[in-house]
Short mmCIF file of C-alpha atoms and ligand atoms in Angstrom, two decimals:
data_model
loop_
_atom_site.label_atom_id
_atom_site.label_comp_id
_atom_site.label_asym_id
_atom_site.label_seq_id
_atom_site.Cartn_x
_atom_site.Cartn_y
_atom_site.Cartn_z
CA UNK A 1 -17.67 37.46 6.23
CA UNK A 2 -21.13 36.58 5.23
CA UNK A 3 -23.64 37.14 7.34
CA UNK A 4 -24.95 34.62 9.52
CA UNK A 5 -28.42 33.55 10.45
CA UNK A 6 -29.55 32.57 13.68
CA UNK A 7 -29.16 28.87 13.26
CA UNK A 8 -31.26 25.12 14.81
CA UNK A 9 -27.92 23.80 15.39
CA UNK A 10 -28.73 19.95 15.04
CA UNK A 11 -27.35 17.83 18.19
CA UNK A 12 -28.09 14.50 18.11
CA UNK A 13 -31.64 14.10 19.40
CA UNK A 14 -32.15 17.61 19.64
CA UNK A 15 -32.23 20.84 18.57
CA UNK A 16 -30.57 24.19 20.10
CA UNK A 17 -31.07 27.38 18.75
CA UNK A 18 -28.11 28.88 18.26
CA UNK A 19 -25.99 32.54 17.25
CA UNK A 20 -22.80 32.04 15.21
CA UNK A 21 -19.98 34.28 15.16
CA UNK A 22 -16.68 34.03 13.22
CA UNK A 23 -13.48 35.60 12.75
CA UNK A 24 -11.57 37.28 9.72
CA UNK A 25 -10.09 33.82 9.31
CA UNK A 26 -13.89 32.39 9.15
CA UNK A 27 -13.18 30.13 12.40
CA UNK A 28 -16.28 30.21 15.41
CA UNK A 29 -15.54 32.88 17.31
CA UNK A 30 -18.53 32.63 19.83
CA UNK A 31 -21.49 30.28 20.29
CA UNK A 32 -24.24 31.62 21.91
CA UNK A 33 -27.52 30.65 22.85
CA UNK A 34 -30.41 32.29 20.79
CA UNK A 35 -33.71 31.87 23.08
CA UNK A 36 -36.37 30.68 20.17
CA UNK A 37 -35.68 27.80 17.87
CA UNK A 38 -36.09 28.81 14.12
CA UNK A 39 -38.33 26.80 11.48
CA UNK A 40 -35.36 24.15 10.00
CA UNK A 41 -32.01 22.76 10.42
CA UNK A 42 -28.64 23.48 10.20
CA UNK A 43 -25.66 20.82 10.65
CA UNK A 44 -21.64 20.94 10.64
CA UNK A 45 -20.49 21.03 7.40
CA UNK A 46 -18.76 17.54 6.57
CA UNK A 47 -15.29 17.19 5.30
CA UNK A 48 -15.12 14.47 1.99
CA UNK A 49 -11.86 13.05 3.41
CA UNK A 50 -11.28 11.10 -0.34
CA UNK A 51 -10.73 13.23 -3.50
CA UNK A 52 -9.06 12.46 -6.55
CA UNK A 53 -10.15 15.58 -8.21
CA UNK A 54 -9.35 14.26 -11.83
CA UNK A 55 -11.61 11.24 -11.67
CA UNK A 56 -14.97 13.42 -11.49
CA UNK A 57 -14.07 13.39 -15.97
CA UNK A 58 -14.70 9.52 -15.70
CA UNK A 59 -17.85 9.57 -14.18
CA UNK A 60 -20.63 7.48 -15.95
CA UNK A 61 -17.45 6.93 -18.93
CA UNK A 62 -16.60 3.52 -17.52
CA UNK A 63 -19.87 1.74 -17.48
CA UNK A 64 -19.26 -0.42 -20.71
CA UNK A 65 -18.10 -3.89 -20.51
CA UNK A 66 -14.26 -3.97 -22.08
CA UNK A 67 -13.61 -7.47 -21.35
CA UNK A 68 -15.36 -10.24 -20.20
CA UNK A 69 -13.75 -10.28 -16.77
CA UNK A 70 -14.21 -6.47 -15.99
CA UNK A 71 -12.55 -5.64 -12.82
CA UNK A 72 -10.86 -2.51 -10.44
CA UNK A 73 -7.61 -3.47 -12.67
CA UNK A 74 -9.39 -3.14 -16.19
CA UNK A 75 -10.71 0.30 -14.97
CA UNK A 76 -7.98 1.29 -13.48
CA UNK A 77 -6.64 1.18 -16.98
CA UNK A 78 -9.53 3.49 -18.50
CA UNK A 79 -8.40 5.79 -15.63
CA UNK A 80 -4.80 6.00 -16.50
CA UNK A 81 -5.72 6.77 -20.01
CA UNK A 82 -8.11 9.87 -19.22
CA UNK A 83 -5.28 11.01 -16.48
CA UNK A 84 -3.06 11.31 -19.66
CA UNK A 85 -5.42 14.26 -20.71
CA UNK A 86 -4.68 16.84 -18.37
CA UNK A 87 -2.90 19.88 -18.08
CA UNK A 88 -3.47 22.78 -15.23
CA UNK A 89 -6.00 23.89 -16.66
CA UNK A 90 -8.14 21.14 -17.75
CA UNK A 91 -7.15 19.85 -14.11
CA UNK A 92 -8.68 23.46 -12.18
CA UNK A 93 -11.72 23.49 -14.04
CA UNK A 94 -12.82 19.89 -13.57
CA UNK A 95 -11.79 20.48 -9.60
CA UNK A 96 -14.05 24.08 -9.44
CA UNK A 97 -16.82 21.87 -11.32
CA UNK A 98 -16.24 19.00 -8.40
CA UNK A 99 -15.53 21.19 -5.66
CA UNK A 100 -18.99 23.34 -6.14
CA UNK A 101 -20.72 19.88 -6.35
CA UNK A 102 -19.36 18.97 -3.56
CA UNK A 103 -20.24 22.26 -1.73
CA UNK A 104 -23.72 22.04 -2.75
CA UNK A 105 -23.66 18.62 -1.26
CA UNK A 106 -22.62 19.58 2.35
CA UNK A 107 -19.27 19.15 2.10
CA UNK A 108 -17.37 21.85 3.37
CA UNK A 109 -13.73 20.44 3.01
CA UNK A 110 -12.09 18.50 0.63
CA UNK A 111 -9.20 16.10 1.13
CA UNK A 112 -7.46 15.76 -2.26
CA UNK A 113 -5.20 12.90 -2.70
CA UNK A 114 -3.49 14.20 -5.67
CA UNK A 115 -0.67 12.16 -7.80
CA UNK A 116 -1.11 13.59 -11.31
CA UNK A 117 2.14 15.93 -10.66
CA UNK A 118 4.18 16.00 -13.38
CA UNK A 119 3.78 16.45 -17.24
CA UNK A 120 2.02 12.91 -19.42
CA UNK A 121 5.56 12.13 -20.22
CA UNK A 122 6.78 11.87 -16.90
CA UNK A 123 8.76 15.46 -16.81
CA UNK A 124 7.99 17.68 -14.19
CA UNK A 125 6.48 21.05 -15.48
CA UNK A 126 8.32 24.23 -15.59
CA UNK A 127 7.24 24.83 -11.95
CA UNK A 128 6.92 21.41 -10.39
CA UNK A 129 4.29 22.88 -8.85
CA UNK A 130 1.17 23.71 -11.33
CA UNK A 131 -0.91 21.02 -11.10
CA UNK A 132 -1.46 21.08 -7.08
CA UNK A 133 -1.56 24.77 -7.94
CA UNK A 134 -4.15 24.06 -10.03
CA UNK A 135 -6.47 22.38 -7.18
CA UNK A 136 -5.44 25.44 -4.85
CA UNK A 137 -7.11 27.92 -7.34
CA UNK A 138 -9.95 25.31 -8.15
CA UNK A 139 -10.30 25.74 -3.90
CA UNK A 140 -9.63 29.58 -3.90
CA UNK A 141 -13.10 29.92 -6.96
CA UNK A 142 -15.20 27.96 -5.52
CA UNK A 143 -14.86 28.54 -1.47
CA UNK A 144 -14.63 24.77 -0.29
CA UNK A 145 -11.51 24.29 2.60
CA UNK A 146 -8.81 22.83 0.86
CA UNK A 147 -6.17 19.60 2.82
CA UNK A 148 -4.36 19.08 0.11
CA UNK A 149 -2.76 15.91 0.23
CA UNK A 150 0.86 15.63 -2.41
CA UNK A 151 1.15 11.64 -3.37
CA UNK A 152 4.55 9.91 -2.57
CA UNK A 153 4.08 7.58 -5.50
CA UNK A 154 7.59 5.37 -6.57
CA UNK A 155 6.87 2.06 -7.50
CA UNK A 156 4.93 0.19 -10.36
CA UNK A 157 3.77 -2.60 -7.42
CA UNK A 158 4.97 -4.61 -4.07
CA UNK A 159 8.03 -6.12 -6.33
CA UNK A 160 9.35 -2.97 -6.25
CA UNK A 161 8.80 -2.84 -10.25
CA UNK A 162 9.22 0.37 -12.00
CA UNK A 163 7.04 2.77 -13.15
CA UNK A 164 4.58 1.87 -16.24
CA UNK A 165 4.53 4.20 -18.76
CA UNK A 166 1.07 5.78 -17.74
CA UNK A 167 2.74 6.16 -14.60
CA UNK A 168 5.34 7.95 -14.88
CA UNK A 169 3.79 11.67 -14.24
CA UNK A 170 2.86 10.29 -10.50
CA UNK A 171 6.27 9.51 -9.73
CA UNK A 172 8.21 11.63 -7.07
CA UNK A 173 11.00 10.43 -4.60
CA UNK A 174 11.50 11.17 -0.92
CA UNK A 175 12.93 14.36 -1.73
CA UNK A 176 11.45 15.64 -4.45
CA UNK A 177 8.00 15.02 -2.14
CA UNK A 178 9.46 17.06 0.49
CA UNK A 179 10.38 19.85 -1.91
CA UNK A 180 6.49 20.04 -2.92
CA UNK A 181 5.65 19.76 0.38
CA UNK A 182 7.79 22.78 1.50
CA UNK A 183 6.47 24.64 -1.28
CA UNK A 184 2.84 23.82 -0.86
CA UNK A 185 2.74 24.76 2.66
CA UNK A 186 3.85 28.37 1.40
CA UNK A 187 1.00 28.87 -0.77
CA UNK A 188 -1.76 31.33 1.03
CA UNK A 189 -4.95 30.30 0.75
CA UNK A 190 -7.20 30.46 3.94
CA UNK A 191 -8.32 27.32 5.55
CA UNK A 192 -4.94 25.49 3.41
CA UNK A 193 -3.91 22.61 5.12
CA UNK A 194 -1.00 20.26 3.38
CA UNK A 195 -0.28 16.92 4.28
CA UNK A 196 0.58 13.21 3.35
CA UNK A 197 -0.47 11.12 1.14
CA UNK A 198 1.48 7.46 0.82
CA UNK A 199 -0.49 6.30 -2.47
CA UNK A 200 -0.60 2.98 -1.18
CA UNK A 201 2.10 -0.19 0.03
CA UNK A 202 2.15 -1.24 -3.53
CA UNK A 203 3.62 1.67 -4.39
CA UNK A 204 5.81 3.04 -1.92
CA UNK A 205 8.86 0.73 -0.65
CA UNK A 206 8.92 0.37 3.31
CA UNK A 207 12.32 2.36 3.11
CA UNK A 208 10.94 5.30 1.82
CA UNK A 209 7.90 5.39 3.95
CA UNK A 210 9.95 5.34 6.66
CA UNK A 211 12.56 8.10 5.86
CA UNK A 212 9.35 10.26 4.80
CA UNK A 213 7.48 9.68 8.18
CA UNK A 214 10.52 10.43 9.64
CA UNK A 215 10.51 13.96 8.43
CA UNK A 216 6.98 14.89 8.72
CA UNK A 217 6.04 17.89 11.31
CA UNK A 218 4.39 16.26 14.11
CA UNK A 219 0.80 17.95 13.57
CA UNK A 220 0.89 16.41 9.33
CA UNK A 221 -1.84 14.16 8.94
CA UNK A 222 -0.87 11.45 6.91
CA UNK A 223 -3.17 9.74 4.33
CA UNK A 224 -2.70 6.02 2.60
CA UNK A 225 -4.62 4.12 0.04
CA UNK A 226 -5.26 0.24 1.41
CA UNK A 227 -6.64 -3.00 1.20
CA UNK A 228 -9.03 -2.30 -0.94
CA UNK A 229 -8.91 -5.39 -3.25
CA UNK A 230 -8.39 -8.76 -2.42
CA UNK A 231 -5.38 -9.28 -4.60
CA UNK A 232 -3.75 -6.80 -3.15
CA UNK A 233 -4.06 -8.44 0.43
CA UNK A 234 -3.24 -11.60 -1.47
CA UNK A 235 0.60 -9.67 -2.66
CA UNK A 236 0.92 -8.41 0.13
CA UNK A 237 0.84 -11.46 2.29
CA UNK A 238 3.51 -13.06 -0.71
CA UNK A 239 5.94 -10.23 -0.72
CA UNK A 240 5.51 -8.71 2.83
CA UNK A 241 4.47 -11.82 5.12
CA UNK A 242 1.65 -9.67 6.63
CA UNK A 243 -1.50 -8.81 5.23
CA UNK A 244 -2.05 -4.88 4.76
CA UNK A 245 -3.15 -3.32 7.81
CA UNK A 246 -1.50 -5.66 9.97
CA UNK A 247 1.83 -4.56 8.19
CA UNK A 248 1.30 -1.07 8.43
CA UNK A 249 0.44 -1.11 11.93
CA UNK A 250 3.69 -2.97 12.94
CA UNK A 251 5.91 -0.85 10.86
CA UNK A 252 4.02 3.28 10.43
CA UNK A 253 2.95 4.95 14.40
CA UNK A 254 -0.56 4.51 13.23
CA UNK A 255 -2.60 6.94 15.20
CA UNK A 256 -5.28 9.87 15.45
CA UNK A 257 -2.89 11.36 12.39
CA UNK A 258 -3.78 8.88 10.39
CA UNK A 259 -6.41 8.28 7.43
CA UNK A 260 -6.34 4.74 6.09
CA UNK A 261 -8.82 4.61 2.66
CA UNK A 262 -10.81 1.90 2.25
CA UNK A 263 -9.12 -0.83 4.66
CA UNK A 264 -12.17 -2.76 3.01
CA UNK A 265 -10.07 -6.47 3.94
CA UNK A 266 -9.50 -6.63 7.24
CA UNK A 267 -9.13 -9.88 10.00
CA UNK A 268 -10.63 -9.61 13.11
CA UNK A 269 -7.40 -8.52 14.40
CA UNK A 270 -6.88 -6.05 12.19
CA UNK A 271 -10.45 -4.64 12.72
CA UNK A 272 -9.60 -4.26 16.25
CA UNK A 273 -6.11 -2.66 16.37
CA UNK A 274 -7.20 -0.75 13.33
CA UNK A 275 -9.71 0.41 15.94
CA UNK A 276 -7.71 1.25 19.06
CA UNK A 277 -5.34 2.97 17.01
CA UNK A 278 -7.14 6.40 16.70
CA UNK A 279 -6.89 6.33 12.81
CA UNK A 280 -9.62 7.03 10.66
CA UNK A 281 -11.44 4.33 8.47
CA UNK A 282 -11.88 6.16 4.90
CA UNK A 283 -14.62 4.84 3.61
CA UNK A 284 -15.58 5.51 0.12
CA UNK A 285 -19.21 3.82 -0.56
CA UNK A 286 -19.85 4.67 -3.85
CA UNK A 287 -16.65 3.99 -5.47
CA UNK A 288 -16.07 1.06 -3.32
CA UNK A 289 -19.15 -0.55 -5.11
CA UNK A 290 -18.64 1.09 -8.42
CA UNK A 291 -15.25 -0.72 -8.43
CA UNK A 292 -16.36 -4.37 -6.55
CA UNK A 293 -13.77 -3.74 -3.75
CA UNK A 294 -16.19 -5.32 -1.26
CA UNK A 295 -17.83 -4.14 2.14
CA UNK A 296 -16.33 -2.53 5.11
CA UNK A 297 -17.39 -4.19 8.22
CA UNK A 298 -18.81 -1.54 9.69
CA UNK A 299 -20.86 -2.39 12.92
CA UNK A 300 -18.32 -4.39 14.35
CA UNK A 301 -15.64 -1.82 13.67
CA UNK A 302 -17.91 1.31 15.28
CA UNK A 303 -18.71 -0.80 18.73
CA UNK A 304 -15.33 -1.99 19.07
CA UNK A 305 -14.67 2.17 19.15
CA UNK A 306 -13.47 2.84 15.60
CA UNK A 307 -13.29 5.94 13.82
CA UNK A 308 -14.41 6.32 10.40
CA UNK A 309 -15.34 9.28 7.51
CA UNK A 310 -16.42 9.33 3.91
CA UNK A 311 -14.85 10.28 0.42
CA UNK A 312 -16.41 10.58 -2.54
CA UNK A 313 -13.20 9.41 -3.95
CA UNK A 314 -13.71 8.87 -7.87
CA UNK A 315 -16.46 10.75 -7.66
CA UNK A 316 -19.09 8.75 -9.73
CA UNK A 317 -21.77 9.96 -7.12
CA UNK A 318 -20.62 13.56 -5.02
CA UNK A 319 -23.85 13.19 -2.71
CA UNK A 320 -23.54 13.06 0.81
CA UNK A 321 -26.71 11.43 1.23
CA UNK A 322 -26.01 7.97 -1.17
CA UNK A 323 -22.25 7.51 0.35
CA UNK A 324 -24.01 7.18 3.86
CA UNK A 325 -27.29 5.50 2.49
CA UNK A 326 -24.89 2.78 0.74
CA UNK A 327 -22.85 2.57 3.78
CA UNK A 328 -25.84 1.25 5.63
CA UNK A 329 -27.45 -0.47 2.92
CA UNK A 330 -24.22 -2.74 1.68
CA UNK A 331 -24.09 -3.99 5.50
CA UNK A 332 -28.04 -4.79 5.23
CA UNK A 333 -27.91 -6.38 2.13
CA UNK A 334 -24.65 -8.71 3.39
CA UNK A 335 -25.90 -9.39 6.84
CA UNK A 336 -30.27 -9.35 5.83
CA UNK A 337 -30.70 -7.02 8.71
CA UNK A 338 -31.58 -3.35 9.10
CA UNK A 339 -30.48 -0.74 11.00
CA UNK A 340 -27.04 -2.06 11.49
CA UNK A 341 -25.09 1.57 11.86
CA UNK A 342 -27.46 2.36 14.55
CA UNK A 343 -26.60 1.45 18.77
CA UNK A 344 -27.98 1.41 21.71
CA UNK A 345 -26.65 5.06 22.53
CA UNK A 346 -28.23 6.29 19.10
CA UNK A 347 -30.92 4.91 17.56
CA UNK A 348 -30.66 6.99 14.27
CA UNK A 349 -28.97 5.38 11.62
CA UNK A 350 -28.41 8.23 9.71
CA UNK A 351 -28.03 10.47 12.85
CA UNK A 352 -24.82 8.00 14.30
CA UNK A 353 -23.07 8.03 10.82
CA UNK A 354 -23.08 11.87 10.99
CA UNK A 355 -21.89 11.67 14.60
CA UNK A 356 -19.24 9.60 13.47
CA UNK A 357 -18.11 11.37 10.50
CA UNK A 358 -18.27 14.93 12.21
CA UNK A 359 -16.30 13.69 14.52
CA UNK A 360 -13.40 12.48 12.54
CA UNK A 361 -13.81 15.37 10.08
CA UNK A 362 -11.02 17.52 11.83
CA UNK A 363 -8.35 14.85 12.03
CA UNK A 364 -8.78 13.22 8.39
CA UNK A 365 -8.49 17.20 7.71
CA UNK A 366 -5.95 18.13 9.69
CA UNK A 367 -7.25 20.92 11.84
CA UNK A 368 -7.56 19.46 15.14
CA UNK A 369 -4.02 20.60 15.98
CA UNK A 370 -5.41 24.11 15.80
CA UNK A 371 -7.34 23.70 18.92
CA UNK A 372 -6.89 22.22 22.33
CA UNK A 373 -7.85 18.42 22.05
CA UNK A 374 -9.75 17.24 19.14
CA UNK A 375 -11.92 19.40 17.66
CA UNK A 376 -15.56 19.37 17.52
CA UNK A 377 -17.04 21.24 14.68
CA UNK A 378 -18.32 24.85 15.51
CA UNK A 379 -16.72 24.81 18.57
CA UNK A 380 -14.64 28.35 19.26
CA UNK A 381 -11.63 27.72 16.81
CA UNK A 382 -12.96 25.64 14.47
CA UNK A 383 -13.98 26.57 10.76
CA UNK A 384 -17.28 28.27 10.49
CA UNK A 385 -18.71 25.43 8.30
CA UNK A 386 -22.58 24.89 8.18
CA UNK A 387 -25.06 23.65 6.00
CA UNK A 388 -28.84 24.01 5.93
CA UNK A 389 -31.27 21.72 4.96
CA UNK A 390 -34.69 22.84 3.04
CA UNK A 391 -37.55 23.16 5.57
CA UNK A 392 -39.66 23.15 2.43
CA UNK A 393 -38.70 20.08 1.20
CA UNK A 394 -41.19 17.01 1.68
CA UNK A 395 -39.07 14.98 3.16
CA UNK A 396 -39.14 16.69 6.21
CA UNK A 397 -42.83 16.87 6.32
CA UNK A 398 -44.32 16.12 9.80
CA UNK A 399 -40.94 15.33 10.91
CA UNK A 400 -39.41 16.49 14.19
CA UNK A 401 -36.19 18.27 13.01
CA UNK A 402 -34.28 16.19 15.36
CA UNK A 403 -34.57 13.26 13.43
CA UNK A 404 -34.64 15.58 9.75
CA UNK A 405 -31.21 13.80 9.18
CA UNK A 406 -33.02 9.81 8.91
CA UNK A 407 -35.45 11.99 6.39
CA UNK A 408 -32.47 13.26 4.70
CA UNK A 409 -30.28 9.85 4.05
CA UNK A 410 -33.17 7.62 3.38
CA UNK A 411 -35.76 9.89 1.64
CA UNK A 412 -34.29 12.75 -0.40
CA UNK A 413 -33.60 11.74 -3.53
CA UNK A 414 -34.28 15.46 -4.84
CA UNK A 415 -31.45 17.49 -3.27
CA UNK A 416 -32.07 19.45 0.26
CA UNK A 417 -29.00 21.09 1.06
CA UNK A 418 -30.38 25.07 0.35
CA UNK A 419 -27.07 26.82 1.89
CA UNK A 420 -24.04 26.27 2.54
CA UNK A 421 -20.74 28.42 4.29
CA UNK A 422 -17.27 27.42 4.08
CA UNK A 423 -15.40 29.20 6.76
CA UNK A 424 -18.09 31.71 7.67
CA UNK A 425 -18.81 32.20 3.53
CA UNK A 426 -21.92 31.54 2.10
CA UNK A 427 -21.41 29.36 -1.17
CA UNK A 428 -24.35 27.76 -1.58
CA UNK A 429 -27.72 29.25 -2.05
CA UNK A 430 -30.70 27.39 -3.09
CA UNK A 431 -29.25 24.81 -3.61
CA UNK A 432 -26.79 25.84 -6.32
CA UNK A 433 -23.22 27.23 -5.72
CA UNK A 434 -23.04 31.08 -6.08
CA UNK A 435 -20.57 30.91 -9.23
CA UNK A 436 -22.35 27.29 -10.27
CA UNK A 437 -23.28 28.65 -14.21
CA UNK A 438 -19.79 30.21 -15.01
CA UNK A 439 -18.36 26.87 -13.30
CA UNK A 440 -20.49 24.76 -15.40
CA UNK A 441 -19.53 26.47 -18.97
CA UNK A 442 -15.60 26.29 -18.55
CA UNK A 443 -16.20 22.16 -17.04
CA UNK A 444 -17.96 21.70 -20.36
CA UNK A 445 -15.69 22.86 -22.49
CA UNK A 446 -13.06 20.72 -20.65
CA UNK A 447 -14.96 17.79 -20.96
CA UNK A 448 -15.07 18.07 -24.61
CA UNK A 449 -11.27 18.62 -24.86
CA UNK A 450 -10.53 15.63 -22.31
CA UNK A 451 -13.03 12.85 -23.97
CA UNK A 452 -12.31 14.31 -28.09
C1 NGQ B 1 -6.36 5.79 -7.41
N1 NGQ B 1 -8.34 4.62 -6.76
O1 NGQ B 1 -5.21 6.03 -7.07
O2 NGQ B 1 -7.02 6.62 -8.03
C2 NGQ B 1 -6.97 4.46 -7.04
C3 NGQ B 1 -6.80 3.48 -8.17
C4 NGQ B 1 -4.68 2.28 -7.64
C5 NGQ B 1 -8.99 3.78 -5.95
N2 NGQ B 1 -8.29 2.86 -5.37
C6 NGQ B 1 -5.40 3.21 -8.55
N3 NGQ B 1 -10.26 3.83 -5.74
O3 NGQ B 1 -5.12 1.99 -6.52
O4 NGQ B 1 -3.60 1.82 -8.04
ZN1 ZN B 2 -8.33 6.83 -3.87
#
């Protein structure tokens, strides 16, 4: 265990100095008062509850126009030809690259929604295994917690079509996911969590979600890709008589398990069972404008009591900072208002969005079952994960650090995360991960194999 410092533990609206201690495992042992309040700021780590690890290769390589109507579908197309480059080990050290990024963003666990299981041609490799293998050592090198989430993929779309050939290496049925899953949950790796991931209703008949839920441990938290376009509401409501969310809510136990990505498209109904639920509203702001999904509709959703976290999904941003700055920005630009995350309660727009996501952070990540209730980060039990923002950086100048975190979001464009421990490690220090140059070298050379 690394050692810790005595840390200004930021509550909202205030801040307590505070002593850390952790365990072999790296969880909070203690949590102790520490009399004087330390020069700067440290927060919970934040758990990126959308990865798909591969994507981070695409970044900035879909920006040209293809076609004249360029849309999710035409880049989803791009995206299936780049997933046809990996192997293992192109696969680990674009993930190390990612998951360092994403350490030396503040994010101190990854949710990886992973599909890309089996060889280009469709044939599962020698051990069916390597490629979430693959993200497990990518997790192991660079320190980050790891809920890795195996994609039940079986279905080319909600006509229950087959496969396309560029999809073939996602495809697994009922029991061949359950054989991964069994497997998975064998590996050792500290902090591993495995659990669901139902790639989306297009792609997974309602007989097969079923029989899968069926079978899940009781403390599995279950991820699933949805209404994120508008055409897919639109098949939906043709094939399925419901629209999206309703349909998953009257036919999955939706609750405080559950992770539902995107969810961009929903009626006022929807918003508001979505809501009461207990589920988890995965919001991915970057990607969802990168890809013209739409906007999440945010305040109404957080005062009716929803729950929501971020991904950085296809990664074409890994910064903490712009997926909640976009969050709040989208709604101001739709609705020509401001402050529109912020409530009575807390006045901090920036400061409520953390509340919100640090408080969902253990569910979307599966490690409230760990603890009695739901866990609250740095609480006895849960992972030591911390960050530390620069108390040299000028954003923070003249600030109280109470409010650092509206400084942060809305007026650091230069990077202030300066450290950063995963389950009681430090990874991060100034600002860079520990093993960020050897990282760097082996992504490079994997870039140049994936875009020759
Ligand atoms: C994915 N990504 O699985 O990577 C999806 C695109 C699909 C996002 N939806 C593919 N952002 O939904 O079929
Ligand atoms: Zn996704």
């Amino acid at each position: 265990m690394d050692e810790l410092p005595v840390v200004s533990l930021w509550r909202p609206d205030a801040v307590e100095p505070r002593v850390l201690s952790a365990d072999s495992q790296g969880r909070v042992l203690s949590h102790t008062s520490a009399g004087q309040a330390q020069h700067g700021l440290h927060l919970p780590g934040l758990v990126n509850l959308h990865s798909h690890a591969f994507q981070r290769a695409m970044a900035g390589a879909a920006e040209r126009r293809l076609h004249p109507s360029d849309s999710f579908w035409t880049w989803r197309e791009t995206m299936y030809a780049l997933a046809e480059r990996f192997d293992p080990d192109r696969l680990q050290a674009v993930a190390a690259q990612l998951y360092a990024e994403m350490l030396e963003a503040g994010f101190t666990r990854v949710c990886e929604f992973h599909y890309l299981h089996h060889a280009p041609d469709g044939r599962p490799y020698a051990d069916p295994a390597s490629m979430s293998l693959a993200l497990i050592e990518a997790a192991r090198e660079t320190g980050i917690g790891l809920t890795l989430l195996p994609v039940l993929y079986m279905q080319g779309g909600f006509d229950g079509r087959a496969l396309g050939p560029r999809q073939r290496r996602f495809g697994l049925d009922v029991e061949r996911w359950l054989q991964l899953f069994e497997r998975l949950r064998g590996e050792n790796l500290l902090g591993l969590v495995v659990g669901c991931a139902l790639h989306s209703l297009r792609a997974v008949p309602p007989e097969a979600m079923a029989e899968l839920l069926a079978q899940l441990p009781a403390d599995c938290p279950i991820h699933v890709h949805i209404a994120e376009q508008v055409g897919e509401v639109q098949e939906c409501l043709a094939v399925r008589g419901q629209r999206p969310v309703a349909w998953l809510l009257a036919n999955a136990p939706v609750d405080a398990r559950w992770t539902l990505v995107h969810a961009t498209h929903l009626d006022a109904y929807e918003r508001r069972a979505l809501a009461a639920s207990g589920a988890v509203a995965g919001l991915c702001p970057t990607t969802e404008a990168n890809l013209g999904d739409g906007l999440f509709p945010l305040p109404e959703f957080l005062a009716e009591g929803g729950r929501i976290g971020i991904g950085s999904d296809s990664h074409v941003s890994v910064s903490l900072v712009e997926e909640l700055r976009w969050l709040e920005y989208g709604q101001r630009l739709q609705r020509r208002q401001r402050t529109l995350a912020a409530d009575e309660a807390q006045p901090g727009v920036a400061a409520r969005l953390l509340q919100a996501c640090l408080a969902s952070g253990a569910r979307s990540g599966g490690r409230s079952s760990q603890l009695a209730g739901h866990a609250q980060p740095l609480q006895p039990g849960a992972d030591l994960d911390l960050l530390e923002l620069d108390a040299a950086h000028p954003a923070f100048a003249g600030a109280d650090p109470a409010h650092w975190p509206e400084r942060w979001v809305f007026a650091s464009n230069r990077p202030a995360v300066a450290r950063v421990w995963a389950r009681g490690q430090l990874c991060v220090e100034g600002g860079r991960h520990r093993q960020a140059d050897a990282l760097q070298s082996r992504f490079v050379r994997a870039m140049q194999q994936l875009h020759a």
